[in-house]
Coordinates of C-alpha atoms in Angstrom, one line a residue:
X1 CA 0.0 0.0 0.0
X2 CA 2.8 2.3 0.9
X3 CA 4.5 1.5 -2.4
X4 CA 1.4 2.5 -4.3
X5 CA 1.0 5.7 -2.4
X6 CA 4.6 6.6 -2.9
X7 CA 4.3 5.8 -6.6
X8 CA 1.2 8.0 -6.9
X9 CA 2.9 10.9 -5.1
X10 CA 5.9 10.6 -7.4
X11 CA 3.5 10.6 -10.4
X12 CA 1.8 13.8 -9.1
X13 CA 5.2 15.5 -8.6
X14 CA 6.3 14.5 -12.1
X15 CA 3.0 15.9 -13.6
X16 CA 3.5 19.1 -11.7
X17 CA 7.0 19.3 -13.2
X18 CA 5.5 18.9 -16.7
X19 CA 3.0 21.7 -16.1
X20 CA 5.7 24.0 -14.7
X21 CA 8.0 23.4 -17.7
X22 CA 5.2 24.3 -20.1
X23 CA 4.4 27.5 -18.2
X24 CA 8.1 28.3 -18.1
X25 CA 8.5 27.8 -21.8
X26 CA 5.6 30.2 -22.5
X27 CA 7.2 32.9 -20.4
X28 CA 10.5 32.2 -22.1
X29 CA 8.9 32.7 -25.5
X30 CA 7.5 36.1 -24.4
X31 CA 10.9 36.9 -22.9
X32 CA 12.6 36.0 -26.2
X33 CA 10.3 38.2 -28.3
X34 CA 10.7 41.1 -25.9
X35 CA 14.5 40.6 -26.0
X36 CA 14.6 40.7 -29.8
X37 CA 12.6 44.0 -29.8
X38 CA 15.0 45.5 -27.3
X39 CA 18.4 44.4 -28.8
X40 CA 17.3 46.0 -32.1
X41 CA 17.9 49.4 -30.4
X42 CA 20.2 48.7 -27.5
X43 CA 23.5 46.9 -26.9
X44 CA 23.2 43.3 -25.5
X45 CA 25.2 44.4 -22.4
X46 CA 22.8 47.2 -21.6
X47 CA 19.8 44.9 -21.9
X48 CA 21.5 42.3 -19.7
X49 CA 22.1 44.9 -16.9
X50 CA 18.6 46.3 -16.7
X51 CA 17.1 42.8 -17.2
X52 CA 19.1 41.6 -14.2
X53 CA 18.0 44.5 -12.1
X54 CA 14.4 43.7 -13.0
X55 CA 15.0 40.0 -12.1
X56 CA 15.9 41.1 -8.5
X57 CA 12.4 42.6 -8.1
X58 CA 11.2 39.0 -8.0
X59 CA 14.3 37.5 -6.4
X60 CA 14.8 40.1 -3.6
X61 CA 11.9 38.9 -1.3
X62 CA 12.9 35.3 -2.0
X63 CA 16.5 35.9 -1.0
X64 CA 15.4 37.7 2.2
X65 CA 13.0 34.8 3.1
X66 CA 15.7 32.1 2.8
X67 CA 18.5 34.3 4.2
X68 CA 21.3 36.0 2.2
X69 CA 23.9 33.7 3.7
X70 CA 22.2 30.7 2.2
X71 CA 23.5 31.8 -1.2
X72 CA 27.0 30.8 -0.1
X73 CA 26.1 27.5 1.5
X74 CA 25.9 25.4 -1.7
X75 CA 26.9 22.0 -2.8
X76 CA 29.7 21.2 -5.3
X77 CA 30.9 24.8 -5.9
X78 CA 32.8 23.8 -9.0
X79 CA 29.6 22.5 -10.7
X80 CA 27.7 25.5 -9.4
X81 CA 30.2 27.8 -11.2
X82 CA 29.9 25.7 -14.4
X83 CA 26.2 26.0 -14.3
X84 CA 26.2 29.7 -13.8
X85 CA 28.8 30.2 -16.6
X86 CA 26.7 28.1 -19.0
X87 CA 23.4 29.9 -18.1
X88 CA 25.1 33.3 -18.6
X89 CA 26.5 32.2 -22.0
X90 CA 23.0 31.0 -23.0
X91 CA 21.4 34.4 -22.3
X92 CA 24.2 36.5 -23.9
X93 CA 24.5 34.3 -27.0
X94 CA 20.8 34.2 -27.5
X95 CA 20.4 37.9 -27.5
X96 CA 23.5 38.2 -29.8
X97 CA 21.9 35.8 -32.3
X98 CA 18.4 37.2 -32.2
X99 CA 19.6 40.7 -32.9
X100 CA 20.5 39.5 -36.4
X101 CA 18.3 36.5 -37.1
X102 CA 14.5 35.9 -37.1
X103 CA 13.2 34.6 -33.8
X104 CA 12.1 31.2 -35.3
X105 CA 15.6 30.7 -36.8
X106 CA 17.3 31.1 -33.4
X107 CA 14.7 29.0 -31.6
X108 CA 15.3 26.2 -34.2
X109 CA 18.9 26.1 -33.1
X110 CA 17.7 26.0 -29.5
X111 CA 15.4 23.1 -30.3
X112 CA 18.5 21.0 -30.5
X113 CA 18.8 21.5 -26.8
X114 CA 16.6 18.4 -25.9
X115 CA 18.8 16.4 -28.2
X116 CA 21.9 17.5 -26.4
X117 CA 20.2 16.9 -23.0
X118 CA 19.3 13.3 -23.9
X119 CA 23.0 12.6 -24.8
X120 CA 24.4 14.5 -21.8
X121 CA 21.9 12.9 -19.3
X122 CA 23.3 9.5 -20.3
X123 CA 26.7 10.5 -19.1
X124 CA 26.1 12.9 -16.3
X125 CA 22.7 11.9 -14.8
X126 CA 22.7 8.2 -15.2
X127 CA 19.5 8.3 -17.4
X128 CA 20.7 5.6 -19.8
X129 CA 19.6 5.6 -23.4
X130 CA 19.7 2.8 -25.9
X131 CA 20.9 2.6 -29.5
X132 CA 17.6 3.7 -31.0
X133 CA 17.7 6.9 -29.1
X134 CA 21.4 7.4 -30.0
X135 CA 20.3 7.1 -33.6
X136 CA 17.6 9.7 -32.9
X137 CA 20.3 12.0 -31.5
X138 CA 22.3 11.7 -34.7
X139 CA 19.2 12.4 -36.8
X140 CA 18.5 15.4 -34.7
X141 CA 22.0 16.7 -35.3
X142 CA 21.3 16.3 -39.0
X143 CA 18.3 18.5 -38.6
X144 CA 20.5 21.2 -37.0
X145 CA 22.9 21.0 -40.0
X146 CA 20.0 21.5 -42.4
X147 CA 18.7 24.5 -40.4
X148 CA 22.2 26.0 -40.4
X149 CA 22.0 26.2 -44.2
X150 CA 25.4 24.6 -44.9
X151 CA 26.1 26.6 -48.0
X152 CA 26.1 30.0 -46.3
X153 CA 24.9 30.6 -42.8
X154 CA 26.9 27.7 -41.2
X155 CA 29.9 30.1 -41.2
X156 CA 28.0 33.2 -40.1
X157 CA 28.6 34.6 -36.6
X158 CA 24.9 34.9 -35.6
X159 CA 24.3 31.2 -36.5
X160 CA 27.3 30.3 -34.4
X161 CA 25.9 32.3 -31.5
X162 CA 22.6 30.5 -31.7
X163 CA 24.2 27.0 -31.9
X164 CA 26.6 27.7 -29.1
X165 CA 23.9 29.3 -27.0
X166 CA 21.7 26.2 -27.4
X167 CA 24.5 23.9 -26.2
X168 CA 25.1 26.2 -23.2
X169 CA 21.3 26.1 -22.5
X170 CA 21.3 22.3 -22.5
X171 CA 24.3 22.1 -20.2
X172 CA 22.8 24.5 -17.8
X173 CA 19.6 22.4 -17.6
X174 CA 21.5 19.2 -17.0
X175 CA 23.5 20.9 -14.2
X176 CA 20.2 22.2 -12.7
X177 CA 19.0 18.6 -12.5
X178 CA 22.3 17.4 -11.1
X179 CA 22.2 20.2 -8.4
X180 CA 18.6 19.7 -7.5
X181 CA 19.2 19.8 -3.8
X182 CA 20.2 23.5 -4.1
X183 CA 17.3 25.9 -3.6
X184 CA 15.6 27.4 -6.7
X185 CA 16.3 30.9 -5.3
X186 CA 20.1 30.2 -4.9
X187 CA 20.4 28.8 -8.4
X188 CA 18.6 31.6 -10.2
X189 CA 20.2 34.3 -8.1
X190 CA 23.7 33.3 -8.9
X191 CA 23.0 33.1 -12.7
X192 CA 21.3 36.6 -12.4
X193 CA 24.3 38.1 -10.7
X194 CA 26.6 36.6 -13.4
X195 CA 24.4 38.1 -16.1
X196 CA 24.5 41.4 -14.4
X197 CA 28.3 41.4 -14.2
X198 CA 28.6 40.2 -17.8
X199 CA 26.2 43.0 -18.9
X200 CA 28.2 45.7 -17.1
X201 CA 31.4 44.5 -18.9
X202 CA 29.7 44.3 -22.3
X203 CA 27.9 47.7 -21.9
X204 CA 31.1 49.7 -21.4
X205 CA 31.2 52.2 -24.2
X206 CA 27.9 51.1 -25.6
X207 CA 25.4 52.5 -23.1
X208 CA 22.6 54.5 -24.8
X209 CA 19.8 56.8 -23.5
X210 CA 16.4 55.2 -23.4
X211 CA 12.8 56.3 -22.9
X212 CA 10.6 55.3 -20.0
X213 CA 8.9 52.6 -22.2
X214 CA 12.3 51.2 -23.0
X215 CA 13.5 51.1 -19.4
X216 CA 10.2 49.5 -18.4
X217 CA 10.5 46.9 -21.1
X218 CA 14.0 45.9 -20.0
X219 CA 12.9 45.7 -16.4
X220 CA 9.9 43.6 -17.4
X221 CA 12.2 41.4 -19.4
X222 CA 14.0 40.6 -16.1
X223 CA 10.8 39.9 -14.2
X224 CA 9.5 37.5 -16.9
X225 CA 12.8 35.8 -17.4
X226 CA 13.3 35.2 -13.6
X227 CA 9.8 33.7 -13.3
X228 CA 10.5 31.5 -16.3
X229 CA 13.9 30.4 -14.8
X230 CA 12.2 29.6 -11.4
X231 CA 9.5 27.6 -13.0
X232 CA 11.9 25.5 -15.1
X233 CA 14.4 25.1 -12.3
X234 CA 11.6 23.8 -10.1
X235 CA 10.3 21.5 -12.9
X236 CA 13.7 19.9 -13.2
X237 CA 13.6 19.0 -9.5
X238 CA 10.3 17.2 -9.9
X239 CA 10.9 15.2 -13.1
X240 CA 13.8 13.7 -15.1
X241 CA 15.6 16.0 -17.5
X242 CA 15.1 13.6 -20.4
X243 CA 11.4 13.5 -19.8
X244 CA 10.9 17.3 -19.7
X245 CA 13.3 18.0 -22.6
X246 CA 10.8 17.4 -25.4
X247 CA 8.4 20.0 -23.9
X248 CA 10.9 22.6 -25.0
X249 CA 9.6 22.2 -28.5
X250 CA 6.6 24.3 -27.6
X251 CA 9.0 27.2 -27.7
X252 CA 9.4 26.8 -31.5
X253 CA 5.6 27.1 -31.9
X254 CA 5.5 30.2 -29.8
X255 CA 8.5 31.6 -31.7
X256 CA 6.9 31.2 -35.1
X257 CA 3.6 32.8 -33.9
X258 CA 5.2 35.7 -32.0
X259 CA 7.8 36.2 -34.8
X260 CA 5.1 36.5 -37.4
X261 CA 2.8 38.7 -35.2
X262 CA 5.4 41.1 -33.9
X263 CA 8.2 41.1 -36.6
X264 CA 6.4 39.8 -39.7
X265 CA 9.0 36.9 -39.9
X266 CA 8.1 33.8 -41.8
X267 CA 10.4 30.8 -41.6
X268 CA 11.9 29.6 -44.9
X269 CA 11.9 26.0 -46.2
X270 CA 15.2 24.9 -44.7
X271 CA 14.3 26.1 -41.3
X272 CA 11.0 24.3 -41.4
X273 CA 12.6 21.1 -42.6
X274 CA 15.4 21.2 -40.1
X275 CA 13.0 22.0 -37.3
X276 CA 10.7 19.2 -38.3
X277 CA 13.6 16.7 -38.2
X278 CA 14.8 18.0 -34.8
X279 CA 11.3 17.8 -33.4
X280 CA 10.6 14.3 -34.7
X281 CA 14.0 13.0 -33.3
X282 CA 13.3 14.6 -30.0
X283 CA 9.8 13.2 -29.7
X284 CA 11.1 9.7 -30.6
X285 CA 13.6 10.0 -27.7
X286 CA 10.7 11.0 -25.5
X287 CA 8.6 8.1 -26.7
X288 CA 11.4 5.6 -26.1
X289 CA 11.9 7.0 -22.6
X290 CA 8.3 6.3 -21.8
X291 CA 8.3 2.9 -23.5
X292 CA 11.5 1.5 -22.0
X293 CA 11.9 3.1 -18.7
X294 CA 9.8 4.0 -15.7
X295 CA 10.8 6.8 -13.2
X296 CA 11.8 5.2 -9.9
X297 CA 10.0 6.6 -6.9
X298 CA 13.3 7.2 -5.1
X299 CA 14.4 9.5 -7.9
X300 CA 11.8 12.1 -7.0
X301 CA 12.4 13.9 -3.7
X302 CA 9.2 13.7 -1.6
X303 CA 9.3 17.5 -0.7
X304 CA 10.2 18.6 -4.2
X305 CA 13.6 20.0 -3.2

């Protein structure tokens, strides 16, 4: 009886993790569209600085509640640093890419993130995958190559930014799962501080005057982003990374819709074909995960931390 109850509780926590991931993805899509609008007029560094200040509007009360000193009592400081570094690279590289490329194009590169996560989870999280899923990983990479337009854009700097940013994003998610005993507040606070410092460095000599609407937009960007980070960080503590990864594909749908509505961007054939291959490969990985494996009850902490 206790085993059934524990399994039911674990299932509820996993479902909660799925819902939180979907909500976090929606907020990230809004964050991405707002970021594209802002970096069209302002330097990436300036946007990062004000975005980080806005994030502390949400994080401030949470830091006070858990106690500021708790930020320094963390497990495995080396891995914490790697995660913060990867999360910072993800944000900076995304804004650098989206300043020059359509939103849907950049998000297609980011859709490779779940493919990376499936491979990385095999090595770092002990979430083993078989030869069929390894084949799907390779097919997913082929989709990335098609989306990169090998004849031209593969060598372009914005495309490199998008590809490198997607890898950094995947690594940061894997590290979040690995460091799930660290509080959400601590994880998001340190990556926000790192983004603030990076923004200050990048904005030297590139700071521009802005209107009240622009300042408000950059602050709101931070609020939306921090909420999205908190939701996704929490979701990764409730469910396996390889299970949640395919849900990231909803970002592509939102990117296409918002890109068309706000920027009149329409994806070309190669982007659509590449994205379709990536999504199919990722969904196959998700399917095999459900078919071949079950989530052990002991893998889900009973209190969600």
